[in-house]
mmCIF file of C-alpha atoms and ligand atoms in Angstrom:
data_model
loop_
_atom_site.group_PDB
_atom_site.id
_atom_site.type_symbol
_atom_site.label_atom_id
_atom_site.label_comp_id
_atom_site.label_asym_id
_atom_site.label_seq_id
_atom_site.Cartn_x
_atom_site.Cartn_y
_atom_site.Cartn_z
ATOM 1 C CA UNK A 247 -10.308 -0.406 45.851
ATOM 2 C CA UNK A 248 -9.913 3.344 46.084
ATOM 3 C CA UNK A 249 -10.369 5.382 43.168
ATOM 4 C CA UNK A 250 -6.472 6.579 43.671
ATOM 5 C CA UNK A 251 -5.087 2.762 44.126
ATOM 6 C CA UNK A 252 -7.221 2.102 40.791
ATOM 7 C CA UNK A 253 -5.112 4.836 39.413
ATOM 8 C CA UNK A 254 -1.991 3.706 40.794
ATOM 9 C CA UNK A 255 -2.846 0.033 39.497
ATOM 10 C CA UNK A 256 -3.184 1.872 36.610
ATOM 11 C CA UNK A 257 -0.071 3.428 36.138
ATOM 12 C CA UNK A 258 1.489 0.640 37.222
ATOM 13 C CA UNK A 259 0.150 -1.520 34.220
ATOM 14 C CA UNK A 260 0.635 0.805 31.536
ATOM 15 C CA UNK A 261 4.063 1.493 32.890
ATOM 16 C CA UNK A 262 4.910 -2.231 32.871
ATOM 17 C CA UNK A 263 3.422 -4.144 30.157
ATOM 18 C CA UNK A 264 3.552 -0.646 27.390
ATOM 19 C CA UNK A 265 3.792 -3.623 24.884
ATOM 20 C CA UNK A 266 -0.161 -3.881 24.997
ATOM 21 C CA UNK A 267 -0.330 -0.223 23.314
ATOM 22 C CA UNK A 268 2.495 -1.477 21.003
ATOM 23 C CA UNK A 269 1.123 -4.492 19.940
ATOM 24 C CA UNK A 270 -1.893 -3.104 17.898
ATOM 25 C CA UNK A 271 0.748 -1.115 15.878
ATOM 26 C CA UNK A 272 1.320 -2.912 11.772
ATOM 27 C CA UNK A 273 4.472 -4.558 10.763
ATOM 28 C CA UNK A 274 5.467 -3.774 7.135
ATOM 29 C CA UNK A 275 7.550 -5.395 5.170
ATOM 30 C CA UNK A 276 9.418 -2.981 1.829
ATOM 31 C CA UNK A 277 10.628 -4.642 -0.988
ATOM 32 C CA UNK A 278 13.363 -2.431 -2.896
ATOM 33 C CA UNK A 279 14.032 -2.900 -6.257
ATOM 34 C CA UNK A 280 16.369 -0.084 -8.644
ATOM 35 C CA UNK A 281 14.828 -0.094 -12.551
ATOM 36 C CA UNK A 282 11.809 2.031 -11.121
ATOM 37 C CA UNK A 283 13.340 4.111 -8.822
ATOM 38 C CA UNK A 284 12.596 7.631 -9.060
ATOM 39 C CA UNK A 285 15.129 9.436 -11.548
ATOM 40 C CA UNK A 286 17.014 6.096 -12.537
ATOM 41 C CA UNK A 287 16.854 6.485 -16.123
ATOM 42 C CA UNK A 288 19.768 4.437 -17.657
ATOM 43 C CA UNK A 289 22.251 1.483 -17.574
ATOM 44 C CA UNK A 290 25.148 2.862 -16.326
ATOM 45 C CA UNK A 291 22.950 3.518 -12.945
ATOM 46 C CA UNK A 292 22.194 0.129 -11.922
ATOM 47 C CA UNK A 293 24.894 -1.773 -11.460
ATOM 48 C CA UNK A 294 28.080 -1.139 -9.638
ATOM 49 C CA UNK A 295 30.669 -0.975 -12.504
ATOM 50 C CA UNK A 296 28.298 1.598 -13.797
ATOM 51 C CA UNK A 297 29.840 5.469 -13.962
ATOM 52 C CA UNK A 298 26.497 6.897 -12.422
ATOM 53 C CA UNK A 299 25.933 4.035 -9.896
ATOM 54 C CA UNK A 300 26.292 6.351 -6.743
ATOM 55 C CA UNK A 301 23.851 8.748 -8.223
ATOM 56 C CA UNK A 302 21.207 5.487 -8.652
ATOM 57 C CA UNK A 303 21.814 4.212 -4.876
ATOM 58 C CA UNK A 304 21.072 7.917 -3.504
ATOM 59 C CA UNK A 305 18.260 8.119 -5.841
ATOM 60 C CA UNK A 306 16.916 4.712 -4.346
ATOM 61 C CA UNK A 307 17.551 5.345 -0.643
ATOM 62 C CA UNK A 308 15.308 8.331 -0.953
ATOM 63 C CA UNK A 309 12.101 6.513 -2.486
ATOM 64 C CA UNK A 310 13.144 3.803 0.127
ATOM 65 C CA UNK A 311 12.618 6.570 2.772
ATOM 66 C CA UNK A 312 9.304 8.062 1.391
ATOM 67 C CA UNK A 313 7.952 4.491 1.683
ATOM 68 C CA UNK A 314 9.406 4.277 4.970
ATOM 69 C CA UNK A 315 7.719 7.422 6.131
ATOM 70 C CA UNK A 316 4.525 6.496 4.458
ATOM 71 C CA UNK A 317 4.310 3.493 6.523
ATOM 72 C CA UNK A 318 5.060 5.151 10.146
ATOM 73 C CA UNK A 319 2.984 7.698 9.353
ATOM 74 C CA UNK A 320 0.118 4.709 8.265
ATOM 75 C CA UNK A 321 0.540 3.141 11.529
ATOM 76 C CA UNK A 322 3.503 1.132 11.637
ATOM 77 C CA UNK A 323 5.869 -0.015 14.356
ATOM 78 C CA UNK A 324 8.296 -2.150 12.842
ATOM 79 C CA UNK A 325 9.328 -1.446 9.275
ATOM 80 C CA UNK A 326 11.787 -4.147 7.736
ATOM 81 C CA UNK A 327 13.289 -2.936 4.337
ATOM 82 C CA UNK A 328 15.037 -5.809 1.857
ATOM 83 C CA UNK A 329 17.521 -4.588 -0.795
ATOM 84 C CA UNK A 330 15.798 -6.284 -3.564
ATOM 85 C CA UNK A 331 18.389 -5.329 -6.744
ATOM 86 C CA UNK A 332 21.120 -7.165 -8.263
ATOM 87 C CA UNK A 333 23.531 -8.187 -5.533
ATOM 88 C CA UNK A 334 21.555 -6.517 -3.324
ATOM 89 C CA UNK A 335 23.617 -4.263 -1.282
ATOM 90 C CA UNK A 336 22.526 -0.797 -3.043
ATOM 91 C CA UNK A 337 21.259 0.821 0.545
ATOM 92 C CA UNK A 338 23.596 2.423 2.413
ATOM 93 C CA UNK A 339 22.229 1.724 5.696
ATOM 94 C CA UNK A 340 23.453 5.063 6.908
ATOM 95 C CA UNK A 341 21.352 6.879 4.409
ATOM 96 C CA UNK A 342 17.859 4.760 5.592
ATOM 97 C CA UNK A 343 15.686 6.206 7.646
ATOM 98 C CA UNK A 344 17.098 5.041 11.313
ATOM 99 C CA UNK A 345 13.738 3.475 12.083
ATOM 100 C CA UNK A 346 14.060 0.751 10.016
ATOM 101 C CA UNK A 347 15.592 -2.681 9.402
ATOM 102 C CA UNK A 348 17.647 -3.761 6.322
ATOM 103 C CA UNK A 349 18.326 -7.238 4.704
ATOM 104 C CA UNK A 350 20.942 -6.740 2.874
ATOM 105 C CA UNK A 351 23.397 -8.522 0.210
ATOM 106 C CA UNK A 352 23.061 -11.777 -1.463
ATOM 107 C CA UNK A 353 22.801 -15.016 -1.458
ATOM 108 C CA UNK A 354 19.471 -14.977 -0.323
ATOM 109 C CA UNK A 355 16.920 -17.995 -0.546
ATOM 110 C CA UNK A 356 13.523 -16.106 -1.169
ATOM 111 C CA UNK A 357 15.927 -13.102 -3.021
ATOM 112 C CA UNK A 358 13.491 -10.223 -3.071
ATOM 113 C CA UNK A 359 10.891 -11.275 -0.889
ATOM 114 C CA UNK A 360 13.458 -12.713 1.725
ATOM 115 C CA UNK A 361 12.377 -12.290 5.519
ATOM 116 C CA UNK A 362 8.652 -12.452 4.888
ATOM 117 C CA UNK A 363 6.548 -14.517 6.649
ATOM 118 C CA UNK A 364 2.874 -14.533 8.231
ATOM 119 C CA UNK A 365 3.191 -11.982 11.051
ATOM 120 C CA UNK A 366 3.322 -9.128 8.740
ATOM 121 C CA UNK A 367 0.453 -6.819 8.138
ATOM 122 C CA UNK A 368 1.513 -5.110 5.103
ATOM 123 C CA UNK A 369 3.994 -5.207 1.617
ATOM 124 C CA UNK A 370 5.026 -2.142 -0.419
ATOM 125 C CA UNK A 371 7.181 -2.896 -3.692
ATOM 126 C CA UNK A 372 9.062 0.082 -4.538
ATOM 127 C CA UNK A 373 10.939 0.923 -7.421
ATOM 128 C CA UNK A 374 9.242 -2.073 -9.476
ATOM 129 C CA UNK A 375 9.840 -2.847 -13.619
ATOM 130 C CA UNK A 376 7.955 -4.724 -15.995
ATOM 131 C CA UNK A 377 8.147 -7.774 -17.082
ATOM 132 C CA UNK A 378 10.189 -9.478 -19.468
ATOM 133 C CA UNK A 379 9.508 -8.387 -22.850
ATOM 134 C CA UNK A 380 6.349 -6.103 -21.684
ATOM 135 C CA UNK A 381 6.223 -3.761 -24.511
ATOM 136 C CA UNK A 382 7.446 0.031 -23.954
ATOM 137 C CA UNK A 383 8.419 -0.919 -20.236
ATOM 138 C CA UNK A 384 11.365 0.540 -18.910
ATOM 139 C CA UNK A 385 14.109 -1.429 -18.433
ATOM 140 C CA UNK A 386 11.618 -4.835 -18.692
ATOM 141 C CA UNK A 387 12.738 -8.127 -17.128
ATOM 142 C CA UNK A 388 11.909 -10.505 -15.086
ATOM 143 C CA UNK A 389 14.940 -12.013 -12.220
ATOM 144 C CA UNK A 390 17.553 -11.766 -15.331
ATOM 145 C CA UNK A 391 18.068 -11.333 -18.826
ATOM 146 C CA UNK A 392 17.749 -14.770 -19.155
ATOM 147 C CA UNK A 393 14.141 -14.977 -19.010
ATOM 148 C CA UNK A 394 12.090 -15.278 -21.868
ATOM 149 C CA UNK A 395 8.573 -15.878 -20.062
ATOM 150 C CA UNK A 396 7.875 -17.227 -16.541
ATOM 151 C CA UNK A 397 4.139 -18.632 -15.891
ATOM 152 C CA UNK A 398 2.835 -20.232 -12.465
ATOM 153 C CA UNK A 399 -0.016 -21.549 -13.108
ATOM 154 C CA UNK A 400 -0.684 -20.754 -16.342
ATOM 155 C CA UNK A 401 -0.628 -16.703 -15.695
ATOM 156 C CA UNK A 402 2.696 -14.978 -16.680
ATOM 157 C CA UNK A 403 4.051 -12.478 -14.180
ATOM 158 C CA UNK A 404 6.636 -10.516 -13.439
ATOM 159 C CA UNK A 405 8.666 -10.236 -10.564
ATOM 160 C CA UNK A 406 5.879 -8.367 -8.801
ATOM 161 C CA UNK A 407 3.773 -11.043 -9.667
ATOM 162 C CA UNK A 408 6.048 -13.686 -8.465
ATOM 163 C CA UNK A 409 6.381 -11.940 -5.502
ATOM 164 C CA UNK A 410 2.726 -11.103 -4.951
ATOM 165 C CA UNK A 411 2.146 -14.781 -4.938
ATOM 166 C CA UNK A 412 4.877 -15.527 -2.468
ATOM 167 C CA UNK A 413 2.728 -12.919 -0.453
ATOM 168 C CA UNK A 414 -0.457 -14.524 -0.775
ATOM 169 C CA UNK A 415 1.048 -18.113 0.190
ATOM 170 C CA UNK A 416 1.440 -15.760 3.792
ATOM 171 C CA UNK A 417 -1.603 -14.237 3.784
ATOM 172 C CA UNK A 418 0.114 -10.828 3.644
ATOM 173 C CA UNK A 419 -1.569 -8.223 1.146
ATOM 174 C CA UNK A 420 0.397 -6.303 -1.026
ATOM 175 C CA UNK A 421 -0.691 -2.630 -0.350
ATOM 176 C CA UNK A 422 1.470 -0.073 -2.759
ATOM 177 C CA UNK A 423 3.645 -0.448 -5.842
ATOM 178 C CA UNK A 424 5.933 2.215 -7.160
ATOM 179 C CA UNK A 425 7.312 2.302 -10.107
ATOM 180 C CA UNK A 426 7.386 3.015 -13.781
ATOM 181 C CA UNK A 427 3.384 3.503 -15.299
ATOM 182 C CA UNK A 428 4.290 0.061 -17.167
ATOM 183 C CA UNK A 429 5.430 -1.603 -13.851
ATOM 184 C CA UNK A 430 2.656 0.089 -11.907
ATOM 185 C CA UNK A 431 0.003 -1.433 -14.349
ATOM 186 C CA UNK A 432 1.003 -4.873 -14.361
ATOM 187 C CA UNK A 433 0.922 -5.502 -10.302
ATOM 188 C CA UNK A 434 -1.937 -3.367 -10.701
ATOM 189 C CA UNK A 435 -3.473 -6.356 -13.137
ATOM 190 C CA UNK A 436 -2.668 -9.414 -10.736
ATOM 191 C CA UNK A 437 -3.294 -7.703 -7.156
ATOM 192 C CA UNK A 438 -6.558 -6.465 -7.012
ATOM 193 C CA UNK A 439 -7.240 -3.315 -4.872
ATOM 194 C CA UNK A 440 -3.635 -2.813 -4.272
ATOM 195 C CA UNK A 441 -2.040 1.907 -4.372
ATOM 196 C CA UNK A 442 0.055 2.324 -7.735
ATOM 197 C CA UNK A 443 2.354 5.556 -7.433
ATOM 198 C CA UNK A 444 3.583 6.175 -10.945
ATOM 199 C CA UNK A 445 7.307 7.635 -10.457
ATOM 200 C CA UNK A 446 8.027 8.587 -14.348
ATOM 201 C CA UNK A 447 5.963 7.216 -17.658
ATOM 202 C CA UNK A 448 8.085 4.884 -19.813
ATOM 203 C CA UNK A 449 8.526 5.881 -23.120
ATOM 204 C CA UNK A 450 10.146 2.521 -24.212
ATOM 205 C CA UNK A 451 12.613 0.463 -22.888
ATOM 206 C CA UNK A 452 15.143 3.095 -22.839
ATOM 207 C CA UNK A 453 13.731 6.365 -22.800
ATOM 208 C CA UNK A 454 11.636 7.851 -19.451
ATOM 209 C CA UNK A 455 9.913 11.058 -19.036
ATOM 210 C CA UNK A 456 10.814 11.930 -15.269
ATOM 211 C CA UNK A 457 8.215 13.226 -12.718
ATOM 212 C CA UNK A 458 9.873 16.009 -10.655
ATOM 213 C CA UNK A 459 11.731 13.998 -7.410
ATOM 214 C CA UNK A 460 9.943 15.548 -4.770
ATOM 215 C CA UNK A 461 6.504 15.230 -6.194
ATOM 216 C CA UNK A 462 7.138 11.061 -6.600
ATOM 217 C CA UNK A 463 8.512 10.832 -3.087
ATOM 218 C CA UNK A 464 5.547 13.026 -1.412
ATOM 219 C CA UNK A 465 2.702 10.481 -3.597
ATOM 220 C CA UNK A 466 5.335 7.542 -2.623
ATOM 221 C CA UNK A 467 5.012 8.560 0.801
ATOM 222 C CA UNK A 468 0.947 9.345 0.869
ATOM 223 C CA UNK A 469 0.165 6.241 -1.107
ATOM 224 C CA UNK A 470 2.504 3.892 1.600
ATOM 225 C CA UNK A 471 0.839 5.719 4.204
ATOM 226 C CA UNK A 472 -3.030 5.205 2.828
ATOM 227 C CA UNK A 473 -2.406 1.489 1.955
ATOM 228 C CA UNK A 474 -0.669 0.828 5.341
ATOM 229 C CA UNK A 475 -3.679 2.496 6.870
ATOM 230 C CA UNK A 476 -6.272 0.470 5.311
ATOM 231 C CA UNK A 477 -4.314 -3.105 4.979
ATOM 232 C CA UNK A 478 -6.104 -6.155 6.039
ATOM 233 C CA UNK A 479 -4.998 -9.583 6.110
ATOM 234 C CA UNK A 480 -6.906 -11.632 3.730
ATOM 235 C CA UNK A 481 -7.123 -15.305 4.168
ATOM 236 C CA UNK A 482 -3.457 -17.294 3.151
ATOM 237 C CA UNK A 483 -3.624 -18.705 -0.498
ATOM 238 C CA UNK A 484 -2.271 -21.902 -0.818
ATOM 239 C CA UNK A 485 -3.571 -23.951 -3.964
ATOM 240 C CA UNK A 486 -2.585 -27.712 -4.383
ATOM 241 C CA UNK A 487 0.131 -27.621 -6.663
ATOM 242 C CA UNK A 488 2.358 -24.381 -8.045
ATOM 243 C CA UNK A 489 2.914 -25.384 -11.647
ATOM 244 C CA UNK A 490 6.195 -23.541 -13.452
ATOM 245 C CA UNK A 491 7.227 -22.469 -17.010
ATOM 246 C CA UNK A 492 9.958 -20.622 -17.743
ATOM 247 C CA UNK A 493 10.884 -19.506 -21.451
ATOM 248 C CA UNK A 494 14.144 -18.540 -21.784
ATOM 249 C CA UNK A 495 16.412 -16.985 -24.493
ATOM 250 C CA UNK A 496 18.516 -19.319 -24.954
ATOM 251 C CA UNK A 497 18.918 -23.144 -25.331
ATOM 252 C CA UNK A 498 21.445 -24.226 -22.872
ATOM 253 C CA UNK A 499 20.251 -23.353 -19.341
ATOM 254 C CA UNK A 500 16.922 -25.114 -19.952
ATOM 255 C CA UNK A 501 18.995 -27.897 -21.392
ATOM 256 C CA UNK A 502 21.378 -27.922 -18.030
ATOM 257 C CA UNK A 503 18.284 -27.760 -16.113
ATOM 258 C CA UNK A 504 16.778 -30.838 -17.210
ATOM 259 C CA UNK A 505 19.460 -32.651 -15.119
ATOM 260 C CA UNK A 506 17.258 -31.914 -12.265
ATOM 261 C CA UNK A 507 14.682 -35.160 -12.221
ATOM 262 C CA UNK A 508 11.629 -32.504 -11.151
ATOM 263 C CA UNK A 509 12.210 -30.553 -14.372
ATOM 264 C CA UNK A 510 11.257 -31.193 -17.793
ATOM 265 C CA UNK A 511 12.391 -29.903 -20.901
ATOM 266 C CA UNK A 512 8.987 -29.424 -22.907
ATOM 267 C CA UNK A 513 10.821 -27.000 -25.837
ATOM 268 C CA UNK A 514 14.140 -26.373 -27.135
ATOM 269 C CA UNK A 515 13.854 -22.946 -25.033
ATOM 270 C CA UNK A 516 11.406 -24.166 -22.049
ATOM 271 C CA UNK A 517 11.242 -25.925 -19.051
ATOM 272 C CA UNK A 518 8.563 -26.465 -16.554
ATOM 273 C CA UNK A 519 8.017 -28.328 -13.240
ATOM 274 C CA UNK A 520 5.566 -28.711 -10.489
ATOM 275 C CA UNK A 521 6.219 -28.202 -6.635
ATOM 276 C CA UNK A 522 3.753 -28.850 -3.713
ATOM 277 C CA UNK A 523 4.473 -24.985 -2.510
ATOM 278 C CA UNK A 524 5.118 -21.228 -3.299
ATOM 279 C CA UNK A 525 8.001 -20.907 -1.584
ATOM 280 C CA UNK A 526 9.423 -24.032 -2.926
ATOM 281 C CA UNK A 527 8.397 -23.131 -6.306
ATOM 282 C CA UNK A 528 9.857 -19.497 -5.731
ATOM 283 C CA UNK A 529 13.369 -20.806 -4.702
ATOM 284 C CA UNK A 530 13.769 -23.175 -7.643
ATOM 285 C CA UNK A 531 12.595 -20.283 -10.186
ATOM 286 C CA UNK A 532 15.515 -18.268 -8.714
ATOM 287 C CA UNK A 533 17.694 -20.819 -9.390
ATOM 288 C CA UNK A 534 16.988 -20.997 -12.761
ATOM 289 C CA UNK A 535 17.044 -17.816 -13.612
ATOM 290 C CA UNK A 536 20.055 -16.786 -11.818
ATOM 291 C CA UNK A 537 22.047 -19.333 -10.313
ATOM 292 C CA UNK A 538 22.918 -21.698 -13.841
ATOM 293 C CA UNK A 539 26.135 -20.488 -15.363
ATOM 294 C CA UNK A 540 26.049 -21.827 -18.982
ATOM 295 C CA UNK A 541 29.943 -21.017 -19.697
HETATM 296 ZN ZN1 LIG B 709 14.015 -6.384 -10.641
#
């Protein structure tokens, strides 16, 4: 062949399959959440009866965007963002960066972490609380206000660390948390290696001392970027069993939920069962915690 037919075959390729240059680009996954968002400093901001509400979703969309641009900048191709917050239709998809994709609104099965699955390279949490009852963290909880405690296997996490282990089951690593210092320092404990981007320092439950907006969403957006950049897939972690115990703050649901045959009741206020899976265990949690109505 002639150097100018190599060419040509050459162009022709390129021109034809440009999914081979595409294919090396990273597909990231964003998990959205509202208590650590940056500027969201009160109740009447997260929920939609709530007098600042509107204030809270533009306040979200814009860390949502700095993650967004963190990751295309980091080498992704295909971004998918899921509302992770309450009912979970705080993004206004006209306000997200047009590059990316949105799961939006409720009921989902795998609520926060819905949509993932192994062919992703990368997960950012942004706008992430602590746990239930985590002293000083802002606007602590874990799933509801229901939840007392929730262990699997034997560690008690938050929803970051429910979520991280949903992650693991995928092999998927969990590259950047944002969120309150509080927030930031508990994924920090359970997911080794991972980017923390402290939006605001929690002063208590209530009270926040705010970073200035633009200086969170430009470290948002540099520490997306950096642990899109340098993700790797580890190998999946699937253990035998995903033992459950949930502590809860009142007496009823765990006594409603001991109508399920899997779960026992081992304390007035606690329940705990055993499933063969993280993602079965994860569904069941979310049941429990949100999907029981006691009245
Ligand atoms: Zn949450």
């Amino acid at each position: 062949m002639r150097l100018t037919s190599v060419l040509c075959f050459v162009a022709f390729v390129s021109f034809v399959f440009p999914v081979v240059a595409e294919a090396q680009g990273k597909k990231v996954y964003i998990s959205v959440d509202m208590e650590g968002i940056s500027g969201v400093n009160g109740d009447d901001q997260t929920s939609p009866g709530g007098a600042e509400y509107g204030r809270a979703r533009k306040l979200m969309v814009e860390d949502a965007n700095a993650a967004i641009r963190g990751a295309f900048e980091g080498g992704a191709t295909d971004v998918l963002v899921n509302d992770s917050h309450g009912h979970q239709r705080n993004l206004l998809p006209e306000d997200l960066d047009p590059r990316a994709r949105l799961i939006s609104h409720t009921f989902k099965r795998y609520g926060m972490m819905e949509g993932l699955d192994e062919t992703f390279d990368a997960i950012v949490f942004v706008g992430y609380h602590a746990k239930a009852d985590a002293p000083r963290g802002l606007f602590a909880h874990t799933g509801s206000g229901v939840v007392r405690d929730l262990q699997v296997n034997g560690r008690s996490v938050g929803e970051g660390g429910m979520n991280a282990a949903l992650a693991a089951w995928y092999g998927v690593p969990v590259v950047t948390v944002t969120g309150d210092d509080t927030a930031v320092d508990e994924v920090k404990a359970v997911v080794p290696g991972i980017r923390g981007v402290v939006v605001k320092r929690a002063i208590n439950i209530r009270a926040v001392e705010l970073r200035p907006l633009a200086d969170a969403r430009r470290d948002i957006q540099a520490g997306v970027r950096e642990g899109v950049q340098t993700a790797k897939k580890p190998a999946r972690e699937r253990l035998n069993s995903y033992q459950v115990r949930m502590q809860f703050r009142n007496f009823t649901i765990p006594e409603v939920a001991s109508a399920f045959t899997e779960i026992t009741q081992v304390a007035p206020d606690t329940v705990q069962f055993t499933r063969p899976t993280m993602p079965e265990a994860y569904r069941l949690i979310r049941v429990l915690y949100r999907f029981i109505n006691t009245d």
